[in-house]
Amino acid sequence: MIPRHFFIALSILLAAVLGMSIYVWHMRGRAAATPVPSANTGPVVAPVAGNTERVTLYVAYDDIGILRAQPAQVPLPSVRQQRAEEVLRALITLYLDKSSPHPLPPGSDIRSIYLVDPGLAVIDINAAFADGHRSGVLAEELTVASLIQTLSANIPGILKVKILVEGRQRETLAGHADLSNFFDVSAINQLSSQLQSTQ
Amino acid sequence: MPSISRRVGRAPGHLVVPSPAAHPCSCGDNRPRHPWPRFFSLLTMLLFLCIPLCAAPEKHLSVYSTAANYSLPIVQRQGRDYIGLLELLEPLGTVSAKTDGLHWRLHYNNILGEFTVDKTRARIQGRDADLSAKFLMENGRGLVPLASLNSLLPRFLGGPANLHEESARLFIGNVATHFTALVAPEDPAHLVFQFTAPVNPSVATEPGKLHLTFSHEPLTAPASPTLTFASKTIPSAAYSEGNGAAEITVTTNVPLMAGFSNDGRTITLAPAKSLPAATVASKPAMPAPQNVQGAQSPPIPSSAPRRYFAVVDASHGGADRGEALSPTLAEKDVTLAFARRLRQELESRGISTLVLRDSDANLSLDDRAFFANTTHAAVYIALHAASSGHGVRVYTALLPYANATDDDRGPFRSWPTAQASSIPTSQAAAASVAEALKKGEITVRTLTAPLRPLNNIVTAAIAVEVAPPASDVSSLTAPDYQQLIAGAVANGIVAIRAQLAAAP
Ligand SMILES: [Zn+2]
């Protein structure tokens, strides 16, 4: 004779197993239904839910070493943090394109952006982005200014930015641009104006 | 202990931790985005930040001897401090031990010590020795009471041993390092410490105080533990010992910087470049004097600060090659060649110049800033080389974000924004150098850059990034191109010399 409490425990376990199976099946279905965004599909980002909106990207041009403000239509979700990620992904997609004006290493991506009130944005880039980045004061600062200026121009209220690599603090992007401190967005705004002319 | 230790330009960690509210659910987004990877990366970040905070301090005995300076863990048993005797003697001679039931026999050179578990008496060379508390054995490891070392060690070592039990410091033989502290009569803002042997303390600051902590040096107390000086800026200093270290705490009403010289036998404390009290940099982590010797370029003058007008810094070096300008050309070699040429050009125009890295050694960014600051030069020039673009870029510091609550402690200004009050002079210097380069028909731009250590320098500071005149990278090594640029940069510095010299 099976003891009663043993039977109850077994039933609960079986119910849990069944529940987990249904959940896993559901998650698998969701993942399968999601289109995998291709890496280099041109200057337009992978489609996301929400209307496309006009944003301003600050695009680095290596040939003359400048930043150029460039309008783009980007599909934007309504959540602020996801908007931030999509705007920067649009910029990076452009840099990964064959005709990139400021090539980034293959596989460069934004892992995530955290928006922390008041006014802090943490941009977490992946290892490929930083490890393969070209070294040089101007080459690195064009990347940093492009990211931060694009972010702050399209997501209001950001005062300071921290750039992490794979979730960790790093001394520099590729030997020059200092990542150990917080970037002052107003200082980056001024730098971006300087970078928009060759003088 | 100091409340701020080794503030070296690292961002305050707590600000890096994203708040959970900052990443809400991914509803409305069809990108595959599961919360777990993010959760784990967050957890990793939190752990990463926690580790230094969670490590509980362990009690250590610092041992100073002519053979070695070392440190051993102190264990607490039965309310007393104990130490492993074999581990203590090991660095000093040939030592071995044998366990026989409750008996433990230790041979040190030709001396035999016999110990018995739970006995307060031991026998050394057949004669009784009092241990003041029970002998203990743990896994064959003999533990003796810390308090017994004063009587026990001379029996083994045949010479004096002096235990400072309260502060857990043990002096074996005649190893003390003594010091004097004097305020220079002609300059009461400078406090000069002279040591009888090289020292390398860690330096930390808190409002109104500077702490020098000596963990590896047998520093001994001066005649009086409190020293007073006829100086308004540095009225006193106090000596104390604790937890295996000696500490000198200097009371001051201005922010101080510490400079090493005389192979680490002299430490000079001086106000950080006579800046207004609210805008001065606190000292960074102390560079080890041996690093300086390793660099084969003594950046610190051999006595109290001698004034170089310019400090030229050949960026990168050693393992840090900088940009790979070509498969065979590293940036570090180009910057060194430029630095030497620039020194020659500056010196020939009557400007005394120190090249910070005069060999293929690497200096940390903190060390570079520290050396530049302690030489009290009027201008700091960092040199970089790049393959992209043309001509020369002249940079001034783009200061990191700072707000009063994060970064300022009393009269101290944080290390990351030490450059703040010199920005106008730096910009004037950059404009002057750019003007001179234009006269030499060299393409030039002036920009700000988030480029360390510019932001850590208290005086005027610029960085010069040299790119080839056209697309050929090899022209970076061409003597006439280097000469053209070095000459123009030197002209630019000469043109603004008076303003640089007059800057506070
Ligand atoms: Zn460089």
XYZ file of C-alpha atoms and ligand atoms in Angstrom:
704
model
C 0.000 0.000 0.000
C 1.432 3.344 -1.047
C 1.335 5.819 1.831
C -1.052 8.703 1.238
C 1.510 11.508 1.648
C 3.823 9.770 -0.841
C 0.982 9.680 -3.381
C 0.288 13.399 -2.871
C 3.964 14.317 -3.303
C 4.167 12.222 -6.482
C 1.080 13.925 -7.908
C 2.520 17.378 -7.228
C 5.815 16.424 -8.904
C 4.008 15.036 -11.947
C 1.916 18.190 -12.197
C 5.100 20.292 -12.009
C 6.760 18.221 -14.754
C 3.692 18.595 -16.956
C 3.552 22.339 -16.304
C 7.236 22.781 -17.129
C 6.819 20.781 -20.345
C 3.981 22.997 -21.504
C 5.975 26.111 -20.643
C 9.082 24.881 -22.461
C 6.998 23.919 -25.508
C 5.453 27.372 -25.469
C 8.829 29.102 -25.213
C 10.232 26.955 -28.022
C 7.334 27.930 -30.221
C 7.924 31.595 -29.480
C 11.646 31.379 -30.217
C 11.013 29.492 -33.477
C 8.482 32.104 -34.572
C 11.002 34.902 -34.106
C 12.923 35.802 -37.261
C 16.657 35.817 -36.687
C 17.933 39.244 -37.729
C 20.715 38.993 -40.261
C 23.869 40.865 -39.398
C 24.648 42.920 -42.487
C 21.442 43.769 -44.224
C 22.166 47.349 -45.107
C 21.514 50.645 -43.489
C 18.064 49.747 -42.260
C 17.762 47.754 -39.038
C 15.980 44.465 -38.602
C 12.248 45.070 -38.392
C 10.793 45.518 -34.948
C 7.264 46.062 -33.790
C 6.115 49.656 -33.700
C 5.978 52.451 -36.221
C 9.070 53.656 -37.988
C 10.163 57.027 -36.748
C 12.558 59.626 -38.024
C 15.725 59.723 -35.923
C 19.057 61.508 -36.303
C 22.149 59.340 -36.480
C 25.549 60.935 -35.938
C 27.631 59.016 -38.415
C 31.432 58.975 -38.394
C 33.263 59.372 -41.692
C 36.834 58.170 -41.478
C 37.995 59.614 -44.798
C 37.844 63.182 -43.463
C 37.512 62.328 -39.784
C 34.149 63.949 -39.122
C 30.710 63.239 -37.671
C 27.713 63.956 -39.867
C 24.114 64.254 -38.648
C 22.042 61.995 -40.853
C 18.277 61.393 -40.741
C 17.051 57.777 -40.778
C 13.720 55.988 -40.509
C 13.968 53.434 -37.712
C 11.162 51.190 -36.424
C 10.936 52.083 -32.761
C 9.142 50.340 -29.901
C 7.483 52.499 -27.271
C 9.616 51.483 -24.280
C 12.385 54.029 -23.740
C 15.158 51.533 -23.138
C 14.299 49.501 -26.232
C 14.119 52.653 -28.292
C 17.659 53.439 -27.123
C 18.855 49.999 -28.173
C 17.164 50.178 -31.577
C 18.573 53.614 -32.370
C 22.119 52.456 -31.620
C 21.598 49.184 -33.484
C 20.554 51.210 -36.533
C 23.853 53.086 -36.264
C 25.888 49.908 -35.863
C 24.114 48.181 -38.741
C 25.198 51.097 -40.874
C 28.797 50.755 -39.699
C 28.803 47.025 -40.441
C 27.642 47.582 -44.007
C 29.996 46.900 -46.909
C 30.084 50.578 -47.821
C 30.606 51.654 -44.218
C 32.065 55.128 -43.737
C 33.535 53.983 -40.373
C 33.989 50.212 -40.376
C 33.512 48.380 -37.086
C 34.818 44.848 -36.501
C 32.543 42.053 -37.767
C 30.113 40.908 -35.101
C 30.119 44.268 -33.268
C 26.912 44.705 -31.327
C 25.246 46.425 -28.420
C 24.481 43.790 -25.763
C 22.086 46.069 -23.963
C 21.501 49.568 -22.762
C 20.447 50.331 -19.218
C 18.767 53.630 -18.527
C 19.125 54.497 -14.884
C 17.487 57.597 -13.468
C 18.486 60.260 -13.086
C 20.178 60.681 -16.413
C 22.567 57.732 -16.600
C 22.777 55.474 -19.634
C 24.981 52.369 -19.536
C 25.893 51.092 -22.995
C 27.122 47.523 -22.841
C 28.966 46.616 -26.035
C 30.179 43.140 -26.907
C 33.775 41.910 -26.896
C 33.965 41.765 -30.706
C 33.207 45.491 -30.862
C 36.035 46.510 -28.516
C 38.596 43.771 -29.187
C 38.672 44.368 -32.921
C 38.309 48.140 -32.853
C 40.992 50.158 -34.629
C 43.387 51.962 -32.321
C 43.936 55.716 -32.454
C 42.736 58.802 -30.585
C 40.548 60.074 -33.427
C 39.391 56.635 -34.627
C 38.214 55.712 -31.122
C 36.709 59.059 -30.238
C 34.682 59.074 -33.464
C 33.073 55.815 -32.333
C 32.435 57.016 -28.799
C 31.075 60.412 -29.894
C 28.910 58.796 -32.572
C 27.330 56.368 -30.085
C 26.756 58.878 -27.294
C 25.636 61.768 -29.500
C 23.196 59.525 -31.395
C 21.829 58.157 -28.130
C 21.449 61.494 -26.372
C 19.998 63.254 -29.428
C 17.206 60.699 -29.738
C 16.575 59.711 -26.131
C 16.047 62.852 -24.059
C 17.209 63.196 -20.475
C 20.613 61.468 -20.617
C 23.296 63.391 -18.749
C 26.073 60.842 -18.380
C 27.029 57.652 -20.143
C 29.091 54.683 -19.081
C 30.392 52.258 -21.691
C 30.959 48.679 -20.534
C 32.403 45.804 -22.537
C 30.665 42.457 -21.918
C 29.233 43.883 -18.713
C 32.610 44.896 -17.346
C 34.533 48.081 -17.000
C 37.451 48.490 -19.372
C 40.240 51.059 -19.302
C 40.061 52.080 -22.954
C 38.184 51.166 -26.123
C 41.312 50.214 -28.087
C 44.198 51.869 -26.271
C 43.021 55.494 -26.308
C 39.397 56.461 -25.608
C 38.954 56.341 -21.839
C 36.129 54.032 -20.772
C 37.023 54.014 -17.088
C 35.043 57.174 -16.377
C 31.531 58.410 -17.058
C 31.130 60.443 -20.218
C 29.635 63.865 -19.706
C 26.923 64.186 -22.358
C 27.240 67.972 -22.563
C 30.990 67.627 -23.193
C 30.269 65.031 -25.891
C 27.736 67.439 -27.463
C 30.505 70.025 -27.751
C 32.955 67.473 -29.103
C 30.366 66.423 -31.674
C 30.074 69.999 -32.928
C 33.877 70.150 -33.196
C 33.842 66.853 -35.068
C 31.280 68.108 -37.559
C 33.847 70.380 -39.150
C 37.343 69.592 -40.354
C 38.782 72.768 -38.845
C 42.308 53.996 8.376
C 41.805 56.382 5.473
C 38.337 56.699 4.133
C 39.490 57.194 0.561
C 42.221 54.914 -0.595
C 43.920 54.835 -3.957
C 41.390 56.918 -5.833
C 42.793 56.266 -9.259
C 40.300 57.517 -11.734
C 38.052 54.528 -11.530
C 34.402 55.284 -11.765
C 32.428 54.750 -8.567
C 31.174 51.234 -8.908
C 27.698 51.767 -7.532
C 26.765 53.883 -10.500
C 27.498 51.042 -12.880
C 24.838 48.836 -11.407
C 21.748 49.265 -13.516
C 18.560 49.493 -11.515
C 16.147 46.610 -12.075
C 13.522 49.161 -13.070
C 15.700 50.166 -15.984
C 14.962 47.086 -18.055
C 11.300 46.359 -18.063
C 9.688 43.428 -19.873
C 10.309 43.029 -23.540
C 6.635 43.194 -24.504
C 6.051 44.573 -27.966
C 9.474 43.603 -29.214
C 9.851 40.577 -31.445
C 13.619 40.276 -31.047
C 14.388 37.096 -29.090
C 15.196 38.528 -25.707
C 15.027 36.276 -22.699
C 15.453 37.800 -19.292
C 17.900 35.180 -18.006
C 21.097 36.177 -19.857
C 20.508 39.739 -18.759
C 19.817 38.618 -15.213
C 23.029 36.601 -15.114
C 25.112 39.382 -16.604
C 23.659 41.658 -13.951
C 24.460 39.100 -11.285
C 28.013 38.787 -12.643
C 28.381 42.535 -12.511
C 27.097 42.647 -8.946
C 29.427 39.853 -7.869
C 32.299 41.567 -9.637
C 31.612 44.743 -7.694
C 31.018 42.915 -4.417
C 34.185 40.816 -4.229
C 36.457 43.555 -2.858
C 33.811 44.547 -0.319
C 33.059 41.046 0.901
C 36.639 39.932 1.624
C 37.001 40.018 5.410
C 40.368 41.342 6.599
C 42.639 38.593 7.934
C 45.108 39.299 10.725
C 48.731 39.076 9.639
C 52.140 39.242 11.251
C 54.624 41.333 9.283
C 58.161 40.021 9.651
C 61.188 42.175 8.856
C 64.654 40.638 8.632
C 67.834 41.100 6.659
C 67.019 37.901 4.738
C 63.452 38.798 3.761
C 60.403 40.841 4.629
C 57.272 38.725 4.671
C 53.882 38.325 6.186
C 52.194 35.326 7.845
C 48.597 34.683 8.893
C 47.875 34.892 12.611
C 45.384 32.312 13.893
C 43.175 32.835 16.929
C 43.017 29.855 19.309
C 41.605 29.857 22.836
C 41.377 33.653 22.773
C 45.076 34.102 21.947
C 47.079 34.886 18.826
C 49.113 31.947 17.480
C 51.595 31.627 14.673
C 53.020 28.649 12.761
C 56.635 28.374 13.975
C 57.946 26.418 10.990
C 56.465 28.922 8.515
C 57.957 31.761 10.532
C 61.497 30.302 10.472
C 61.389 28.934 6.937
C 62.502 32.115 5.097
C 65.373 32.569 7.581
C 67.249 29.272 7.391
C 67.056 25.506 6.893
C 64.129 24.160 8.791
C 62.371 20.789 9.187
C 59.848 19.303 11.625
C 58.773 15.826 12.753
C 55.635 14.772 14.599
C 55.725 11.925 17.095
C 52.382 11.495 18.853
C 51.948 14.591 20.983
C 55.562 15.621 20.424
C 56.762 17.971 17.721
C 60.486 18.301 17.002
C 61.713 21.220 14.960
C 65.198 21.593 13.532
C 66.314 25.086 12.572
C 69.842 24.987 11.123
C 71.592 23.023 13.954
C 69.177 23.984 16.733
C 66.634 21.471 18.021
C 63.348 22.563 19.563
C 61.046 20.048 21.279
C 57.393 20.903 21.829
C 54.534 18.954 23.406
C 50.860 19.525 22.734
C 49.063 21.431 25.532
C 52.344 22.096 27.408
C 53.396 25.678 28.148
C 57.075 24.687 28.330
C 59.284 23.643 25.445
C 62.924 22.557 25.295
C 65.383 24.262 22.993
C 68.843 22.678 22.765
C 67.957 20.773 25.941
C 67.061 23.880 27.945
C 63.575 24.898 29.081
C 61.742 27.690 27.351
C 58.506 29.285 28.573
C 55.768 29.646 25.936
C 53.365 31.710 28.122
C 50.476 29.561 26.821
C 49.888 26.032 25.544
C 51.639 24.686 22.456
C 49.104 23.530 19.852
C 49.331 21.196 16.897
C 47.004 21.180 13.896
C 47.541 18.659 11.093
C 51.209 18.334 12.004
C 51.613 22.109 12.064
C 53.086 23.433 15.301
C 51.498 26.631 16.602
C 53.161 28.783 19.258
C 51.630 31.776 21.057
C 52.566 35.028 19.337
C 53.561 36.448 22.726
C 56.278 33.778 23.127
C 58.276 34.909 20.098
C 60.292 37.544 22.017
C 61.821 34.816 24.218
C 61.691 31.901 21.774
C 63.223 33.359 18.637
C 66.574 34.554 20.093
C 67.136 30.929 21.220
C 66.777 29.694 17.635
C 68.303 32.631 15.817
C 71.122 33.487 18.212
C 70.285 37.188 17.833
C 67.655 39.706 18.919
C 64.024 39.606 17.872
C 61.687 42.423 18.731
C 57.962 41.782 18.576
C 55.502 44.670 18.529
C 52.638 42.479 19.659
C 49.871 45.090 19.473
C 50.617 45.973 15.880
C 51.685 42.444 14.795
C 55.132 43.500 13.575
C 58.246 41.428 14.214
C 61.759 42.825 13.771
C 64.502 40.224 13.481
C 68.046 41.483 13.893
C 69.012 45.098 13.251
C 66.568 45.964 10.463
C 64.814 49.140 11.525
C 64.194 51.931 9.029
C 64.227 55.331 10.703
C 62.958 58.584 9.346
C 63.076 62.306 9.843
C 60.482 64.852 8.778
C 61.439 68.461 8.117
C 59.720 71.472 6.680
C 62.023 73.416 4.410
C 62.589 76.833 6.078
C 62.509 78.599 2.703
C 59.301 76.858 1.678
C 57.083 75.879 4.629
C 54.542 74.297 2.264
C 56.987 71.444 1.521
C 57.384 68.627 4.012
C 60.360 66.373 3.333
C 60.655 62.872 4.801
C 64.086 61.225 4.743
C 64.281 57.461 5.312
C 67.349 55.375 6.115
C 66.330 52.813 3.465
C 64.121 52.913 0.352
C 60.401 52.850 1.113
C 57.306 52.382 -1.004
C 54.232 53.215 1.045
C 50.694 53.337 -0.253
C 49.202 56.790 -0.180
C 45.606 57.669 0.614
C 43.807 60.868 1.358
C 40.795 62.048 3.239
C 39.708 65.605 3.887
C 42.468 67.332 5.845
C 44.716 64.255 6.022
C 47.189 62.288 3.951
C 48.133 58.757 5.016
C 51.372 56.986 4.142
C 51.019 53.284 4.961
C 54.156 51.127 5.158
C 53.324 47.412 4.998
C 56.657 46.072 3.779
C 59.127 48.344 5.555
C 60.491 47.947 9.103
C 59.670 51.574 9.800
C 60.143 52.482 13.457
C 58.674 55.225 15.578
C 60.368 58.605 15.840
C 61.339 59.908 19.305
C 57.869 61.384 19.681
C 54.883 59.849 17.893
C 53.504 63.307 17.117
C 55.585 65.710 15.056
C 54.702 69.373 14.747
C 55.990 71.731 12.099
C 56.333 75.470 11.756
C 54.070 75.406 8.720
C 50.577 76.779 8.299
C 49.753 74.346 5.507
C 51.181 71.219 7.184
C 50.915 71.726 10.948
C 51.601 68.164 12.125
C 52.153 64.487 11.446
C 51.633 61.427 13.620
C 53.203 57.973 13.624
C 51.144 54.899 14.465
C 51.276 51.127 14.046
C 48.554 48.547 13.605
C 47.674 45.323 11.810
C 51.139 44.610 10.490
C 51.822 48.098 9.146
C 53.199 51.457 10.178
C 51.398 54.614 9.216
C 52.298 58.290 9.059
C 49.253 60.546 9.056
C 49.928 64.079 7.905
C 47.494 66.805 8.891
C 47.109 69.482 6.280
C 44.723 72.190 5.245
C 45.549 72.005 1.541
C 45.502 69.001 -0.811
C 48.949 67.457 -0.999
C 50.827 65.425 -3.558
C 53.641 63.058 -2.664
C 56.805 62.769 -4.742
C 59.515 60.110 -4.413
C 63.156 60.751 -5.032
C 66.615 59.627 -3.974
C 65.789 55.989 -4.904
C 62.758 55.956 -2.639
C 64.600 57.372 0.399
C 62.958 60.791 0.184
C 59.273 61.619 0.064
C 58.314 65.214 -0.512
C 54.801 66.366 0.249
C 53.804 69.589 -1.424
C 50.570 71.376 -2.297
C 49.241 70.127 -5.613
C 50.504 72.909 -7.872
C 49.206 75.768 -5.654
C 45.723 75.513 -7.114
C 42.757 77.021 -5.309
C 41.858 74.762 -2.413
C 38.638 73.520 -3.978
C 40.109 72.451 -7.275
C 43.161 70.412 -6.499
C 43.718 66.785 -7.283
C 44.098 64.264 -4.553
C 47.050 61.959 -5.009
C 46.642 58.792 -7.009
C 48.032 55.403 -6.148
C 51.719 55.623 -5.525
C 53.961 54.332 -8.268
C 56.614 51.948 -7.039
C 60.074 53.465 -7.160
C 61.426 50.255 -8.720
C 59.140 50.858 -11.702
C 60.992 54.055 -12.267
C 64.309 52.278 -12.352
C 62.833 49.668 -14.669
C 61.911 52.419 -17.082
C 65.591 53.423 -17.300
C 64.475 57.026 -17.328
C 64.407 58.534 -13.877
C 61.399 60.812 -14.209
C 61.767 62.170 -10.694
C 64.638 64.500 -10.011
C 67.062 63.299 -7.378
C 66.255 65.926 -4.760
C 63.197 68.031 -3.973
C 61.140 68.946 -7.070
C 63.279 70.502 -9.744
C 61.248 72.382 -12.254
C 61.155 71.237 -15.843
C 59.208 73.609 -18.012
C 57.865 70.860 -20.264
C 57.150 67.181 -19.801
C 57.009 65.247 -23.069
C 55.314 61.882 -22.815
C 55.993 59.227 -25.448
C 52.679 57.394 -25.201
C 52.469 53.606 -24.992
C 55.636 51.500 -24.589
C 56.649 48.001 -23.535
C 53.799 45.540 -23.980
C 51.475 48.384 -24.954
C 52.472 48.836 -28.604
C 49.781 51.399 -29.364
C 48.342 51.262 -32.864
C 49.920 48.825 -35.307
C 50.647 51.536 -37.881
C 51.858 48.891 -40.323
C 52.789 45.226 -39.918
C 56.298 46.317 -38.925
C 55.714 49.733 -37.382
C 54.356 50.142 -33.844
C 53.018 53.452 -32.565
C 55.163 53.190 -29.407
C 58.361 53.439 -31.464
C 57.172 56.435 -33.450
C 56.082 58.302 -30.295
C 59.478 57.712 -28.677
C 61.346 59.017 -31.715
C 59.063 62.063 -31.817
C 59.490 62.658 -28.091
C 63.272 62.700 -28.337
C 63.148 65.025 -31.324
C 60.696 67.328 -29.564
C 62.924 67.462 -26.481
C 65.832 68.478 -28.697
C 63.746 71.200 -30.361
C 62.416 72.515 -27.038
C 65.809 72.456 -25.321
C 67.370 74.287 -28.268
C 64.781 77.025 -27.673
C 65.711 77.245 -23.995
C 62.868 75.146 -22.625
C 63.980 72.547 -20.082
C 62.280 69.293 -21.006
C 61.779 65.924 -19.399
C 60.918 62.957 -21.623
C 58.717 60.777 -19.461
C 59.438 57.509 -21.244
C 62.930 57.461 -22.701
C 63.113 53.720 -23.373
C 60.847 50.876 -24.451
C 59.216 50.550 -21.036
C 55.586 50.977 -20.196
C 54.378 53.349 -17.532
C 50.806 53.232 -16.329
C 48.629 56.225 -17.115
C 48.451 57.005 -13.399
C 52.241 56.947 -13.135
C 52.559 59.268 -16.114
C 50.139 61.752 -14.583
C 51.770 61.440 -11.193
C 55.277 62.077 -12.523
C 54.078 64.965 -14.652
C 52.311 66.503 -11.654
C 55.181 66.086 -9.226
C 57.739 67.685 -11.558
C 55.648 70.883 -11.432
C 56.184 71.416 -15.148
C 54.328 74.245 -16.872
C 53.091 72.084 -19.727
C 52.544 68.384 -20.401
C 52.619 67.119 -23.990
C 51.585 63.535 -24.766
C 52.567 62.211 -28.189
C 50.560 59.718 -30.256
C 50.856 58.559 -33.851
C 48.069 57.293 -36.099
C 47.654 55.801 -39.532
C 44.236 57.343 -40.204
C 43.737 60.836 -41.562
C 46.397 63.376 -42.427
C 48.529 65.874 -40.585
C 48.295 66.568 -36.879
C 45.486 66.573 -34.304
C 46.035 68.576 -31.117
C 43.845 67.502 -28.201
C 42.890 68.914 -24.840
C 41.092 66.917 -22.158
C 37.436 66.069 -22.478
C 36.650 65.832 -18.792
C 34.530 62.975 -17.507
C 31.216 63.551 -15.792
C 31.636 64.780 -12.244
C 29.148 65.973 -9.710
C 29.826 67.247 -6.247
C 28.393 64.321 -4.321
C 30.164 61.646 -6.369
C 33.598 63.048 -6.653
C 34.518 65.773 -4.258
C 35.549 65.056 -0.692
C 35.973 68.189 1.340
C 38.738 70.301 -0.128
C 39.845 67.497 -2.471
C 39.001 67.398 -6.145
C 38.805 63.980 -7.672
C 41.653 62.561 -9.717
C 39.507 62.138 -12.879
C 38.893 65.888 -13.135
C 42.238 67.199 -11.863
C 42.676 69.064 -15.150
C 39.493 71.130 -14.693
C 41.040 74.422 -13.622
C 43.807 74.260 -16.235
C 41.519 73.766 -19.235
C 41.743 77.419 -20.423
C 45.569 77.339 -20.357
C 45.588 73.948 -22.071
C 43.298 75.252 -24.805
C 45.525 78.294 -25.256
C 48.542 75.998 -25.566
C 46.731 73.797 -28.098
C 45.724 76.851 -30.149
C 49.290 78.154 -30.106
C 50.709 74.801 -31.230
C 48.052 74.520 -33.952
C 48.892 78.015 -35.172
C 52.583 77.140 -35.413
C 51.787 73.924 -37.294
C 49.623 75.876 -39.755
C 52.533 78.241 -40.352
C 54.551 75.167 -41.271
C 51.770 74.280 -43.754
C 50.788 71.174 -41.863
C 47.129 70.151 -41.784
C 45.980 70.538 -38.183
C 42.797 70.194 -36.102
C 42.199 71.002 -32.455
C 39.750 68.793 -30.593
C 38.910 67.612 -27.113
C 39.339 63.909 -26.389
C 38.499 61.478 -23.586
C 42.177 60.612 -23.446
C 43.915 59.743 -20.210
C 46.019 60.978 -18.560
C 45.160 64.487 -19.856
C 42.285 64.741 -17.357
C 44.586 63.788 -14.448
C 47.205 66.469 -15.109
C 46.994 69.556 -12.918
C 48.967 71.798 -15.259
C 48.393 72.767 -18.929
C 48.130 69.508 -20.870
C 47.801 68.667 -24.546
C 48.142 65.564 -26.688
C 49.553 65.670 -30.200
C 48.519 62.889 -32.570
C 50.653 62.752 -35.677
C 49.235 61.174 -38.841
C 51.097 60.871 -42.144
C 51.039 63.871 -44.515
C 49.465 61.730 -47.235
C 48.465 58.089 -47.326
C 51.967 56.671 -46.822
C 52.290 55.564 -43.185
C 56.055 55.061 -43.515
C 56.488 58.845 -43.749
C 55.785 58.911 -39.974
C 59.364 57.730 -39.514
C 60.850 60.115 -42.079
C 63.331 62.397 -40.265
C 62.305 65.541 -42.148
C 58.596 65.026 -41.420
C 59.319 64.401 -37.732
C 61.601 67.425 -37.679
C 59.002 69.649 -39.315
C 56.365 68.729 -36.756
C 58.637 68.724 -33.701
C 59.964 72.160 -34.696
C 56.473 73.560 -35.159
C 55.217 72.144 -31.835
C 58.251 73.638 -30.084
C 57.564 77.013 -31.755
C 53.980 76.851 -30.532
C 55.119 76.223 -26.951
C 57.700 79.008 -27.116
C 55.042 81.419 -28.389
C 52.897 80.842 -25.296
C 55.750 80.413 -22.861
C 54.993 83.497 -20.775
C 51.329 82.548 -20.338
C 52.249 78.992 -19.370
C 54.841 80.183 -16.867
C 52.365 82.626 -15.328
C 49.576 80.080 -14.970
C 48.788 79.336 -11.309
Zn 48.402 56.279 -29.092
